[in-house]
Amino acid sequence: MKQFSVVIAGGGSTYTPGIVMMLLDNLDRFPIRTLKLYDNDHERQAVLGEALEIVLKEQAPDINYIFTTDPEEAFTDIDFCFAHIRSGQYKMREMDEKIPLKHGVVGQETCGPGGIAYGMRSIGDMIELIDTMEKYSPDAWMLNYSNPAAIIAEACRILRPDSKVLNICDMPVGTIRRMSQIIGKTPQDLDVRYFGLNHFGWWTSVKDKEGNEYLPQIRDYVAENGYLTQIEVDTQHMDQSWQETHKKAKDLLAVNPRFLPNTYLKYYLYPDYEVANANPEYTRANEVIDGREKEVFSTARTIVEKGTGEGSEFGIGSHATFIVDLARAIAFNTHERMLLIVENNGAIANFDDDAMVEVPCIVGTDGPEPLSQGKIPEFERALMYQQVTVEKLVVQAYIEGSYQKLWQALTLSKTVPSAKVAKDVLDDLIEANKDYWPELK
């Protein structure tokens, strides 16, 4: 079987060890000859890079492994780039969440003003990453799961339409895992139908391989419990904020009982509830910094100090298991069925062709082929059109350096109550992001 060369862009991310462990666990399905970590923050990446070097020597010594901040070294002779960068790191995520809350608006990493701010930081870095990959390995594929995926996908559509970039999100994967637990199946047992935008969609069917429909059974469970399952709580040691998110799905379902909702819809359908129950002094960013951040880096330092990974193992990232399936689909033409963010082009019959939508696709050597989801109802279509216009305006604002269009984007967001509030939030975000955003006029 062919062996592949992979670079993980965002090598200093807390998710990187889980991705590496997942790759090692799947070497029989996806053999690797070279594995590289790339990050522009040497100090942060070095902690994880040194620990993973020890782990690879113990578990897969034949793999050529490096970690580097040199783009030429990182991107030369690669087949895949797994991209999960965070422009501005956690310090700016904290600002994304806390500045909107100061104005009584949802403070969240990918939704509303926080997601828009993050998107404005991320576009330039992502385009630079694509250009670097194409310069040194023009035949490589980028599998991007950097947030905010919707804005990044729209920017790629406009600025790099011919690049070999696939945008994917782990959120639907996690929800499908919970669905499978509800009905006593595994995610691999299920075929789903889904339509929407990234972090903004609905499941219309959940069937097993024999064609049995489980959506009504799952819907009954979600109406009582949301997506929260005790298995997840017990095995994932889930943060309280995520437990509340999965519980809230029962209220999302009440708005439209016909379909199963993506949990992120809570920020758009219940923004007042989210603000009222948020702590503006301690947001999700702080929870991650005090939780996963400390845990992962503590494990890395312990491995380096001991000189072995035995007894201090990194966990396999459950959020990352879909990456191997996506890479294999391209490498081996497996025609894997996966949810991807793609240009609509009729996949949703009564929605704009140039919208970046999230739908099931069949993935092979040539990339994704979206599956038709037919026409969608008015309620969902109206919500989607409003949100996709926000995302388009953000990208236009970035390209044109337009204050006006970014103000319009914030005003149009369903999380923001008025143009006045939108302007106040925008002005504060501009000040906080002056080292990251293009100048707006």
PDB file of N, CA, C and O in Angstrom, residues 238-303:
ATOM      1  N   MET A 238     -16.909  15.362  29.704  1.00  0.00           N
ATOM      2  CA  MET A 238     -17.335  16.534  28.963  1.00  0.00           C
ATOM      3  C   MET A 238     -17.465  17.775  29.846  1.00  0.00           C
ATOM      4  O   MET A 238     -18.026  17.726  30.930  1.00  0.00           O
ATOM      5  N   ASP A 239     -16.925  18.907  29.359  1.00  0.00           N
ATOM      6  CA  ASP A 239     -17.050  20.168  30.079  1.00  0.00           C
ATOM      7  C   ASP A 239     -18.522  20.524  30.253  1.00  0.00           C
ATOM      8  O   ASP A 239     -19.369  20.204  29.408  1.00  0.00           O
ATOM      9  N   GLN A 240     -18.814  21.233  31.339  1.00  0.00           N
ATOM     10  CA  GLN A 240     -20.194  21.597  31.642  1.00  0.00           C
ATOM     11  C   GLN A 240     -20.830  22.412  30.522  1.00  0.00           C
ATOM     12  O   GLN A 240     -22.009  22.243  30.218  1.00  0.00           O
ATOM     13  N   SER A 241     -20.058  23.279  29.901  1.00  0.00           N
ATOM     14  CA  SER A 241     -20.621  24.106  28.826  1.00  0.00           C
ATOM     15  C   SER A 241     -21.099  23.254  27.662  1.00  0.00           C
ATOM     16  O   SER A 241     -22.129  23.543  27.039  1.00  0.00           O
ATOM     17  N   TRP A 242     -20.362  22.169  27.359  1.00  0.00           N
ATOM     18  CA  TRP A 242     -20.795  21.281  26.272  1.00  0.00           C
ATOM     19  C   TRP A 242     -22.007  20.456  26.692  1.00  0.00           C
ATOM     20  O   TRP A 242     -22.898  20.184  25.878  1.00  0.00           O
ATOM     21  N   GLN A 243     -22.078  20.059  27.953  1.00  0.00           N
ATOM     22  CA  GLN A 243     -23.263  19.346  28.412  1.00  0.00           C
ATOM     23  C   GLN A 243     -24.511  20.220  28.237  1.00  0.00           C
ATOM     24  O   GLN A 243     -25.558  19.741  27.785  1.00  0.00           O
ATOM     25  N   GLU A 244     -24.385  21.494  28.590  1.00  0.00           N
ATOM     26  CA  GLU A 244     -25.517  22.409  28.438  1.00  0.00           C
ATOM     27  C   GLU A 244     -25.874  22.595  26.972  1.00  0.00           C
ATOM     28  O   GLU A 244     -27.058  22.698  26.617  1.00  0.00           O
ATOM     29  N   THR A 245     -24.852  22.652  26.115  1.00  0.00           N
ATOM     30  CA  THR A 245     -25.103  22.797  24.681  1.00  0.00           C
ATOM     31  C   THR A 245     -25.911  21.620  24.142  1.00  0.00           C
ATOM     32  O   THR A 245     -26.881  21.804  23.396  1.00  0.00           O
ATOM     33  N   HIS A 246     -25.517  20.407  24.507  1.00  0.00           N
ATOM     34  CA  HIS A 246     -26.223  19.230  23.995  1.00  0.00           C
ATOM     35  C   HIS A 246     -27.639  19.124  24.573  1.00  0.00           C
ATOM     36  O   HIS A 246     -28.566  18.682  23.891  1.00  0.00           O
ATOM     37  N   LYS A 247     -27.818  19.556  25.819  1.00  0.00           N
ATOM     38  CA  LYS A 247     -29.160  19.559  26.404  1.00  0.00           C
ATOM     39  C   LYS A 247     -30.075  20.544  25.682  1.00  0.00           C
ATOM     40  O   LYS A 247     -31.267  20.290  25.487  1.00  0.00           O
ATOM     41  N   LYS A 248     -29.525  21.671  25.282  1.00  0.00           N
ATOM     42  CA  LYS A 248     -30.324  22.739  24.673  1.00  0.00           C
ATOM     43  C   LYS A 248     -30.943  22.318  23.347  1.00  0.00           C
ATOM     44  O   LYS A 248     -31.895  22.945  22.866  1.00  0.00           O
ATOM     45  N   ALA A 249     -30.454  21.232  22.770  1.00  0.00           N
ATOM     46  CA  ALA A 249     -31.002  20.772  21.490  1.00  0.00           C
ATOM     47  C   ALA A 249     -32.491  20.469  21.580  1.00  0.00           C
ATOM     48  O   ALA A 249     -33.212  20.556  20.583  1.00  0.00           O
ATOM     49  N   LYS A 250     -32.996  20.122  22.777  1.00  0.00           N
ATOM     50  CA  LYS A 250     -34.436  19.843  22.885  1.00  0.00           C
ATOM     51  C   LYS A 250     -35.257  21.096  22.625  1.00  0.00           C
ATOM     52  O   LYS A 250     -36.365  21.015  22.081  1.00  0.00           O
ATOM     53  N   ASP A 251     -34.728  22.269  22.975  1.00  0.00           N
ATOM     54  CA  ASP A 251     -35.437  23.514  22.691  1.00  0.00           C
ATOM     55  C   ASP A 251     -35.336  23.887  21.220  1.00  0.00           C
ATOM     56  O   ASP A 251     -36.255  24.493  20.658  1.00  0.00           O
ATOM     57  N   LEU A 252     -34.224  23.550  20.584  1.00  0.00           N
ATOM     58  CA  LEU A 252     -34.094  23.766  19.147  1.00  0.00           C
ATOM     59  C   LEU A 252     -35.078  22.895  18.383  1.00  0.00           C
ATOM     60  O   LEU A 252     -35.704  23.326  17.409  1.00  0.00           O
ATOM     61  N   LEU A 253     -35.209  21.662  18.834  1.00  0.00           N
ATOM     62  CA  LEU A 253     -36.140  20.733  18.198  1.00  0.00           C
ATOM     63  C   LEU A 253     -37.570  21.240  18.319  1.00  0.00           C
ATOM     64  O   LEU A 253     -38.379  21.070  17.396  1.00  0.00           O
ATOM     65  N   ALA A 254     -37.909  21.878  19.435  1.00  0.00           N
ATOM     66  CA  ALA A 254     -39.269  22.369  19.638  1.00  0.00           C
ATOM     67  C   ALA A 254     -39.653  23.418  18.596  1.00  0.00           C
ATOM     68  O   ALA A 254     -40.826  23.522  18.209  1.00  0.00           O
ATOM     69  N   VAL A 255     -38.691  24.191  18.117  1.00  0.00           N
ATOM     70  CA  VAL A 255     -38.977  25.212  17.103  1.00  0.00           C
ATOM     71  C   VAL A 255     -39.394  24.563  15.792  1.00  0.00           C
ATOM     72  O   VAL A 255     -40.282  25.052  15.090  1.00  0.00           O
ATOM     73  N   ASN A 256     -38.747  23.462  15.461  1.00  0.00           N
ATOM     74  CA  ASN A 256     -39.084  22.732  14.235  1.00  0.00           C
ATOM     75  C   ASN A 256     -38.916  21.237  14.490  1.00  0.00           C
ATOM     76  O   ASN A 256     -37.828  20.690  14.303  1.00  0.00           O
ATOM     77  N   PRO A 257     -39.983  20.559  14.934  1.00  0.00           N
ATOM     78  CA  PRO A 257     -39.880  19.129  15.287  1.00  0.00           C
ATOM     79  C   PRO A 257     -39.676  18.197  14.099  1.00  0.00           C
ATOM     80  O   PRO A 257     -39.467  17.007  14.292  1.00  0.00           O
ATOM     81  N   ARG A 258     -39.721  18.732  12.891  1.00  0.00           N
ATOM     82  CA  ARG A 258     -39.632  17.874  11.703  1.00  0.00           C
ATOM     83  C   ARG A 258     -38.216  17.317  11.508  1.00  0.00           C
ATOM     84  O   ARG A 258     -38.042  16.180  11.085  1.00  0.00           O
ATOM     85  N   PHE A 259     -37.203  18.153  11.811  1.00  0.00           N
ATOM     86  CA  PHE A 259     -35.816  17.769  11.570  1.00  0.00           C
ATOM     87  C   PHE A 259     -35.017  17.807  12.871  1.00  0.00           C
ATOM     88  O   PHE A 259     -35.407  18.464  13.831  1.00  0.00           O
ATOM     89  N   LEU A 260     -33.867  17.132  12.859  1.00  0.00           N
ATOM     90  CA  LEU A 260     -32.954  17.157  14.004  1.00  0.00           C
ATOM     91  C   LEU A 260     -31.946  18.293  13.815  1.00  0.00           C
ATOM     92  O   LEU A 260     -31.274  18.370  12.782  1.00  0.00           O
ATOM     93  N   PRO A 261     -31.790  19.189  14.803  1.00  0.00           N
ATOM     94  CA  PRO A 261     -30.990  20.398  14.597  1.00  0.00           C
ATOM     95  C   PRO A 261     -29.515  20.253  14.935  1.00  0.00           C
ATOM     96  O   PRO A 261     -29.132  19.462  15.799  1.00  0.00           O
ATOM     97  N   ASN A 262     -28.699  21.042  14.272  1.00  0.00           N
ATOM     98  CA  ASN A 262     -27.313  21.237  14.688  1.00  0.00           C
ATOM     99  C   ASN A 262     -27.313  22.058  15.966  1.00  0.00           C
ATOM    100  O   ASN A 262     -28.045  23.035  16.086  1.00  0.00           O
ATOM    101  N   THR A 263     -26.500  21.687  16.933  1.00  0.00           N
ATOM    102  CA  THR A 263     -26.535  22.342  18.242  1.00  0.00           C
ATOM    103  C   THR A 263     -26.175  23.822  18.186  1.00  0.00           C
ATOM    104  O   THR A 263     -26.607  24.603  19.035  1.00  0.00           O
ATOM    105  N   TYR A 264     -25.389  24.234  17.200  1.00  0.00           N
ATOM    106  CA  TYR A 264     -24.982  25.642  17.124  1.00  0.00           C
ATOM    107  C   TYR A 264     -26.147  26.569  16.798  1.00  0.00           C
ATOM    108  O   TYR A 264     -26.018  27.791  16.954  1.00  0.00           O
ATOM    109  N   LEU A 265     -27.252  26.022  16.374  1.00  0.00           N
ATOM    110  CA  LEU A 265     -28.424  26.855  16.108  1.00  0.00           C
ATOM    111  C   LEU A 265     -28.924  27.568  17.365  1.00  0.00           C
ATOM    112  O   LEU A 265     -29.667  28.540  17.285  1.00  0.00           O
ATOM    113  N   LYS A 266     -28.490  27.104  18.528  1.00  0.00           N
ATOM    114  CA  LYS A 266     -28.940  27.747  19.767  1.00  0.00           C
ATOM    115  C   LYS A 266     -28.515  29.208  19.820  1.00  0.00           C
ATOM    116  O   LYS A 266     -29.217  30.044  20.400  1.00  0.00           O
ATOM    117  N   TYR A 267     -27.387  29.541  19.214  1.00  0.00           N
ATOM    118  CA  TYR A 267     -26.910  30.919  19.265  1.00  0.00           C
ATOM    119  C   TYR A 267     -27.764  31.848  18.400  1.00  0.00           C
ATOM    120  O   TYR A 267     -27.795  33.055  18.648  1.00  0.00           O
ATOM    121  N   TYR A 268     -28.432  31.285  17.410  1.00  0.00           N
ATOM    122  CA  TYR A 268     -29.253  32.087  16.516  1.00  0.00           C
ATOM    123  C   TYR A 268     -30.730  32.095  16.926  1.00  0.00           C
ATOM    124  O   TYR A 268     -31.428  33.087  16.732  1.00  0.00           O
ATOM    125  N   LEU A 269     -31.201  30.995  17.483  1.00  0.00           N
ATOM    126  CA  LEU A 269     -32.613  30.899  17.850  1.00  0.00           C
ATOM    127  C   LEU A 269     -32.875  31.317  19.292  1.00  0.00           C
ATOM    128  O   LEU A 269     -33.995  31.712  19.626  1.00  0.00           O
ATOM    129  N   TYR A 270     -31.863  31.233  20.140  1.00  0.00           N
ATOM    130  CA  TYR A 270     -32.022  31.612  21.545  1.00  0.00           C
ATOM    131  C   TYR A 270     -30.866  32.512  22.010  1.00  0.00           C
ATOM    132  O   TYR A 270     -30.238  32.250  23.045  1.00  0.00           O
ATOM    133  N   PRO A 271     -30.573  33.589  21.290  1.00  0.00           N
ATOM    134  CA  PRO A 271     -29.433  34.426  21.694  1.00  0.00           C
ATOM    135  C   PRO A 271     -29.634  35.090  23.052  1.00  0.00           C
ATOM    136  O   PRO A 271     -28.665  35.263  23.805  1.00  0.00           O
ATOM    137  N   ASP A 272     -30.882  35.456  23.380  1.00  0.00           N
ATOM    138  CA  ASP A 272     -31.134  36.084  24.684  1.00  0.00           C
ATOM    139  C   ASP A 272     -30.831  35.116  25.817  1.00  0.00           C
ATOM    140  O   ASP A 272     -30.252  35.493  26.845  1.00  0.00           O
ATOM    141  N   TYR A 273     -31.209  33.859  25.642  1.00  0.00           N
ATOM    142  CA  TYR A 273     -30.917  32.837  26.644  1.00  0.00           C
ATOM    143  C   TYR A 273     -29.406  32.663  26.804  1.00  0.00           C
ATOM    144  O   TYR A 273     -28.897  32.556  27.925  1.00  0.00           O
ATOM    145  N   GLU A 274     -28.689  32.613  25.689  1.00  0.00           N
ATOM    146  CA  GLU A 274     -27.240  32.397  25.743  1.00  0.00           C
ATOM    147  C   GLU A 274     -26.534  33.534  26.472  1.00  0.00           C
ATOM    148  O   GLU A 274     -25.626  33.303  27.276  1.00  0.00           O
ATOM    149  N   VAL A 275     -26.944  34.765  26.178  1.00  0.00           N
ATOM    150  CA  VAL A 275     -26.321  35.915  26.843  1.00  0.00           C
ATOM    151  C   VAL A 275     -26.639  35.903  28.336  1.00  0.00           C
ATOM    152  O   VAL A 275     -25.768  36.124  29.185  1.00  0.00           O
ATOM    153  N   ALA A 276     -27.900  35.625  28.675  1.00  0.00           N
ATOM    154  CA  ALA A 276     -28.324  35.642  30.076  1.00  0.00           C
ATOM    155  C   ALA A 276     -27.598  34.584  30.898  1.00  0.00           C
ATOM    156  O   ALA A 276     -27.379  34.772  32.109  1.00  0.00           O
ATOM    157  N   ASN A 277     -27.216  33.477  30.263  1.00  0.00           N
ATOM    158  CA  ASN A 277     -26.576  32.387  30.986  1.00  0.00           C
ATOM    159  C   ASN A 277     -25.058  32.345  30.804  1.00  0.00           C
ATOM    160  O   ASN A 277     -24.411  31.390  31.238  1.00  0.00           O
ATOM    161  N   ALA A 278     -24.504  33.380  30.172  1.00  0.00           N
ATOM    162  CA  ALA A 278     -23.062  33.445  29.985  1.00  0.00           C
ATOM    163  C   ALA A 278     -22.407  34.200  31.135  1.00  0.00           C
ATOM    164  O   ALA A 278     -23.020  35.074  31.753  1.00  0.00           O
ATOM    165  N   ASN A 279     -21.178  33.844  31.409  1.00  0.00           N
ATOM    166  CA  ASN A 279     -20.370  34.574  32.381  1.00  0.00           C
ATOM    167  C   ASN A 279     -19.390  35.434  31.597  1.00  0.00           C
ATOM    168  O   ASN A 279     -18.412  34.913  31.027  1.00  0.00           O
ATOM    169  N   PRO A 280     -19.593  36.742  31.520  1.00  0.00           N
ATOM    170  CA  PRO A 280     -18.727  37.592  30.696  1.00  0.00           C
ATOM    171  C   PRO A 280     -17.288  37.657  31.182  1.00  0.00           C
ATOM    172  O   PRO A 280     -16.401  38.109  30.452  1.00  0.00           O
ATOM    173  N   GLU A 281     -17.043  37.181  32.401  1.00  0.00           N
ATOM    174  CA  GLU A 281     -15.680  37.180  32.946  1.00  0.00           C
ATOM    175  C   GLU A 281     -14.977  35.838  32.750  1.00  0.00           C
ATOM    176  O   GLU A 281     -13.752  35.757  32.895  1.00  0.00           O
ATOM    177  N   TYR A 282     -15.755  34.787  32.444  1.00  0.00           N
ATOM    178  CA  TYR A 282     -15.166  33.458  32.295  1.00  0.00           C
ATOM    179  C   TYR A 282     -15.937  32.721  31.199  1.00  0.00           C
ATOM    180  O   TYR A 282     -16.981  32.130  31.435  1.00  0.00           O
ATOM    181  N   THR A 283     -15.409  32.778  29.987  1.00  0.00           N
ATOM    182  CA  THR A 283     -16.090  32.221  28.824  1.00  0.00           C
ATOM    183  C   THR A 283     -15.491  30.869  28.446  1.00  0.00           C
ATOM    184  O   THR A 283     -14.602  30.345  29.125  1.00  0.00           O
ATOM    185  N   ARG A 284     -15.962  30.325  27.350  1.00  0.00           N
ATOM    186  CA  ARG A 284     -15.475  29.036  26.875  1.00  0.00           C
ATOM    187  C   ARG A 284     -13.954  29.062  26.651  1.00  0.00           C
ATOM    188  O   ARG A 284     -13.265  28.069  26.917  1.00  0.00           O
ATOM    189  N   ALA A 285     -13.422  30.179  26.189  1.00  0.00           N
ATOM    190  CA  ALA A 285     -11.971  30.285  25.992  1.00  0.00           C
ATOM    191  C   ALA A 285     -11.233  30.024  27.298  1.00  0.00           C
ATOM    192  O   ALA A 285     -10.226  29.304  27.327  1.00  0.00           O
ATOM    193  N   ASN A 286     -11.716  30.611  28.380  1.00  0.00           N
ATOM    194  CA  ASN A 286     -11.082  30.388  29.683  1.00  0.00           C
ATOM    195  C   ASN A 286     -11.213  28.932  30.118  1.00  0.00           C
ATOM    196  O   ASN A 286     -10.289  28.360  30.708  1.00  0.00           O
ATOM    197  N   GLU A 287     -12.359  28.332  29.809  1.00  0.00           N
ATOM    198  CA  GLU A 287     -12.581  26.931  30.148  1.00  0.00           C
ATOM    199  C   GLU A 287     -11.573  26.040  29.430  1.00  0.00           C
ATOM    200  O   GLU A 287     -11.015  25.103  30.023  1.00  0.00           O
ATOM    201  N   VAL A 288     -11.305  26.360  28.157  1.00  0.00           N
ATOM    202  CA  VAL A 288     -10.337  25.574  27.379  1.00  0.00           C
ATOM    203  C   VAL A 288      -8.920  25.799  27.891  1.00  0.00           C
ATOM    204  O   VAL A 288      -8.136  24.849  28.042  1.00  0.00           O
ATOM    205  N   ILE A 289      -8.581  27.051  28.177  1.00  0.00           N
ATOM    206  CA  ILE A 289      -7.245  27.375  28.671  1.00  0.00           C
ATOM    207  C   ILE A 289      -6.969  26.653  29.996  1.00  0.00           C
ATOM    208  O   ILE A 289      -5.877  26.116  30.220  1.00  0.00           O
ATOM    209  N   ASP A 290      -7.975  26.623  30.863  1.00  0.00           N
ATOM    210  CA  ASP A 290      -7.808  25.986  32.179  1.00  0.00           C
ATOM    211  C   ASP A 290      -8.016  24.475  32.131  1.00  0.00           C
ATOM    212  O   ASP A 290      -7.705  23.785  33.098  1.00  0.00           O
ATOM    213  N   GLY A 291      -8.550  23.981  31.021  1.00  0.00           N
ATOM    214  CA  GLY A 291      -8.838  22.557  30.905  1.00  0.00           C
ATOM    215  C   GLY A 291      -7.939  21.857  29.905  1.00  0.00           C
ATOM    216  O   GLY A 291      -6.832  21.411  30.242  1.00  0.00           O
ATOM    217  N   ARG A 292      -8.388  21.757  28.655  1.00  0.00           N
ATOM    218  CA  ARG A 292      -7.657  21.003  27.641  1.00  0.00           C
ATOM    219  C   ARG A 292      -6.241  21.528  27.438  1.00  0.00           C
ATOM    220  O   ARG A 292      -5.289  20.753  27.279  1.00  0.00           O
ATOM    221  N   GLU A 293      -6.063  22.850  27.439  1.00  0.00           N
ATOM    222  CA  GLU A 293      -4.750  23.439  27.228  1.00  0.00           C
ATOM    223  C   GLU A 293      -3.751  22.943  28.276  1.00  0.00           C
ATOM    224  O   GLU A 293      -2.655  22.465  27.953  1.00  0.00           O
ATOM    225  N   LYS A 294      -4.122  23.052  29.539  1.00  0.00           N
ATOM    226  CA  LYS A 294      -3.221  22.627  30.615  1.00  0.00           C
ATOM    227  C   LYS A 294      -2.984  21.127  30.577  1.00  0.00           C
ATOM    228  O   LYS A 294      -1.858  20.646  30.790  1.00  0.00           O
ATOM    229  N   GLU A 295      -4.039  20.383  30.308  1.00  0.00           N
ATOM    230  CA  GLU A 295      -3.923  18.922  30.312  1.00  0.00           C
ATOM    231  C   GLU A 295      -2.976  18.426  29.232  1.00  0.00           C
ATOM    232  O   GLU A 295      -2.091  17.602  29.482  1.00  0.00           O
ATOM    233  N   VAL A 296      -3.148  18.936  27.998  1.00  0.00           N
ATOM    234  CA  VAL A 296      -2.338  18.466  26.879  1.00  0.00           C
ATOM    235  C   VAL A 296      -0.876  18.859  27.053  1.00  0.00           C
ATOM    236  O   VAL A 296       0.039  18.037  26.874  1.00  0.00           O
ATOM    237  N   PHE A 297      -0.634  20.109  27.417  1.00  0.00           N
ATOM    238  CA  PHE A 297       0.751  20.549  27.547  1.00  0.00           C
ATOM    239  C   PHE A 297       1.429  19.941  28.775  1.00  0.00           C
ATOM    240  O   PHE A 297       2.642  19.701  28.767  1.00  0.00           O
ATOM    241  N   SER A 298       0.651  19.673  29.817  1.00  0.00           N
ATOM    242  CA  SER A 298       1.216  18.989  30.979  1.00  0.00           C
ATOM    243  C   SER A 298       1.643  17.573  30.601  1.00  0.00           C
ATOM    244  O   SER A 298       2.733  17.109  31.004  1.00  0.00           O
ATOM    245  N   THR A 299       0.801  16.887  29.838  1.00  0.00           N
ATOM    246  CA  THR A 299       1.154  15.542  29.377  1.00  0.00           C
ATOM    247  C   THR A 299       2.407  15.576  28.520  1.00  0.00           C
ATOM    248  O   THR A 299       3.309  14.730  28.671  1.00  0.00           O
ATOM    249  N   ALA A 300       2.501  16.578  27.637  1.00  0.00           N
ATOM    250  CA  ALA A 300       3.669  16.690  26.755  1.00  0.00           C
ATOM    251  C   ALA A 300       4.942  16.898  27.572  1.00  0.00           C
ATOM    252  O   ALA A 300       5.975  16.252  27.316  1.00  0.00           O
ATOM    253  N   ARG A 301       4.889  17.782  28.538  1.00  0.00           N
ATOM    254  CA  ARG A 301       6.083  18.055  29.348  1.00  0.00           C
ATOM    255  C   ARG A 301       6.494  16.829  30.167  1.00  0.00           C
ATOM    256  O   ARG A 301       7.683  16.565  30.346  1.00  0.00           O
ATOM    257  N   THR A 302       5.499  16.080  30.635  1.00  0.00           N
ATOM    258  CA  THR A 302       5.801  14.858  31.394  1.00  0.00           C
ATOM    259  C   THR A 302       6.506  13.832  30.513  1.00  0.00           C
ATOM    260  O   THR A 302       7.476  13.186  30.938  1.00  0.00           O
ATOM    261  N   ILE A 303       6.033  13.698  29.271  1.00  0.00           N
ATOM    262  CA  ILE A 303       6.658  12.751  28.338  1.00  0.00           C
ATOM    263  C   ILE A 303       8.104  13.142  28.070  1.00  0.00           C
ATOM    264  O   ILE A 303       9.011  12.296  28.056  1.00  0.00           O
TER     265      ILE A 303
END
